[in-house]
Amino acid sequence: MKLAVITDSSAVLGIEREDLFVLNIPVNIDGVNYIEGQNLTVEEFYQKMASSKDLPKTSQPSLMELDDILTSLKEKGYTHALGLFLSSGISGFYQNIQYLAEEYEGLTVTFPDTKITSAPLGMMVENVLKWADEGQSFEEIIGKLNQEIGKTTAFIMVDDLNHLVKGGRLSNGAALLGNLLSIKPILYFTDEGKIEVYEKVRTEKKAIKRLLEILQEQTKNGHYQIAIIHANAPEKAENFKQQLEEAGVGSDLPIVSFGSVIGTHLGEGAVAFGISPIIE
């Protein structure tokens, strides 16, 4: 077996390999199209979003680009391709590509629903490549991947209630009351891969403490990879990391940024953790 893995730019990746292909997700801000990592940094995205009266618009990855990659794989000697893209709960891309799985003669193609994005999606990609390097079969890899998907999630403390109003997730009245009461919603990825409210906590200090408690609850029955994720809030992320380490939850945990796809949903100032089970 020779396996190619294809993902999208919402995944946080720490590797580059010739058997790893990444589809770009464009973002449109005030009528201008950007590609994160090419003509837009994460910091610039949050600056431009803050100064824009309308929310950025994120597009799906290119179907044509995916087709081009899949078409080229057989010539390069690949026998299998696995596409790991952002959750069907926040993008229609997963549904739109399923028909492609049967289009490439001599190439076994699978597109599972990861039900996640960002750092945990990157963890999945890197784990699949590790299993392939170890010589595991495609069936073994898919079995382990399904186990990983079932226990992968993220919890997010949202700072900007007004941003949730812009995105249609909260009414103006609820945001006004929430701001008066210093409400900090904690969102999470559901089993269906959607982003929904998990709890509403008063004050940021209590919300960060609650995030720590949730992380301990979520990881008590297993071994997990953990990442701290933030929306242009590095100091909050460092503070959260310090609290986690003082509580004995991991050490030297990675801190990464939410890109434009999730940043558009959450707004600036969000802090989160993502977890994915360690499956040998």
PDB file of C-alpha atoms in Angstrom, residues 23 60-68 70-71 83 85 92-105 107-112:
ATOM      1  CA  LEU A  23      -6.125  22.277   0.160  1.00  0.00           C
ATOM      2  CA  GLN A  60     -14.928  25.725   0.850  1.00  0.00           C
ATOM      3  CA  PRO A  61     -11.690  24.197  -0.402  1.00  0.00           C
ATOM      4  CA  SER A  62     -11.535  23.808  -4.185  1.00  0.00           C
ATOM      5  CA  LEU A  63     -13.207  20.700  -5.617  1.00  0.00           C
ATOM      6  CA  MET A  64     -11.127  21.168  -8.756  1.00  0.00           C
ATOM      7  CA  GLU A  65      -7.895  21.166  -6.758  1.00  0.00           C
ATOM      8  CA  LEU A  66      -8.968  18.004  -4.929  1.00  0.00           C
ATOM      9  CA  ASP A  67      -9.831  16.345  -8.246  1.00  0.00           C
ATOM     10  CA  ASP A  68      -6.441  17.329  -9.695  1.00  0.00           C
ATOM     11  CA  LEU A  70      -6.618  12.557  -6.836  1.00  0.00           C
ATOM     12  CA  THR A  71      -6.165  12.279 -10.605  1.00  0.00           C
ATOM     13  CA  GLY A  83      -9.151  12.822   2.846  1.00  0.00           C
ATOM     14  CA  PHE A  85     -11.175  17.717   6.132  1.00  0.00           C
ATOM     15  CA  GLY A  92     -20.596  21.516   3.385  1.00  0.00           C
ATOM     16  CA  PHE A  93     -17.349  20.291   1.818  1.00  0.00           C
ATOM     17  CA  TYR A  94     -17.637  16.803   3.326  1.00  0.00           C
ATOM     18  CA  GLN A  95     -21.050  16.235   1.731  1.00  0.00           C
ATOM     19  CA  ASN A  96     -19.988  17.745  -1.592  1.00  0.00           C
ATOM     20  CA  ILE A  97     -17.009  15.415  -2.148  1.00  0.00           C
ATOM     21  CA  GLN A  98     -18.485  12.018  -1.332  1.00  0.00           C
ATOM     22  CA  TYR A  99     -19.251  11.238  -4.982  1.00  0.00           C
ATOM     23  CA  LEU A 100     -15.540  11.529  -5.804  1.00  0.00           C
ATOM     24  CA  ALA A 101     -14.678   8.432  -3.771  1.00  0.00           C
ATOM     25  CA  GLU A 102     -15.714   6.113  -6.658  1.00  0.00           C
ATOM     26  CA  GLU A 103     -14.301   8.178  -9.522  1.00  0.00           C
ATOM     27  CA  TYR A 104     -10.661   7.025  -9.643  1.00  0.00           C
ATOM     28  CA  GLU A 105     -10.009   3.577 -11.056  1.00  0.00           C
ATOM     29  CA  LEU A 107      -7.242   4.130  -6.341  1.00  0.00           C
ATOM     30  CA  THR A 108      -9.071   3.381  -3.088  1.00  0.00           C
ATOM     31  CA  VAL A 109     -10.436   6.722  -1.801  1.00  0.00           C
ATOM     32  CA  THR A 110     -12.135   7.402   1.547  1.00  0.00           C
ATOM     33  CA  PHE A 111     -13.454  10.651   3.035  1.00  0.00           C
ATOM     34  CA  PRO A 112     -14.503  10.095   6.686  1.00  0.00           C
TER      35      PRO A 112
END
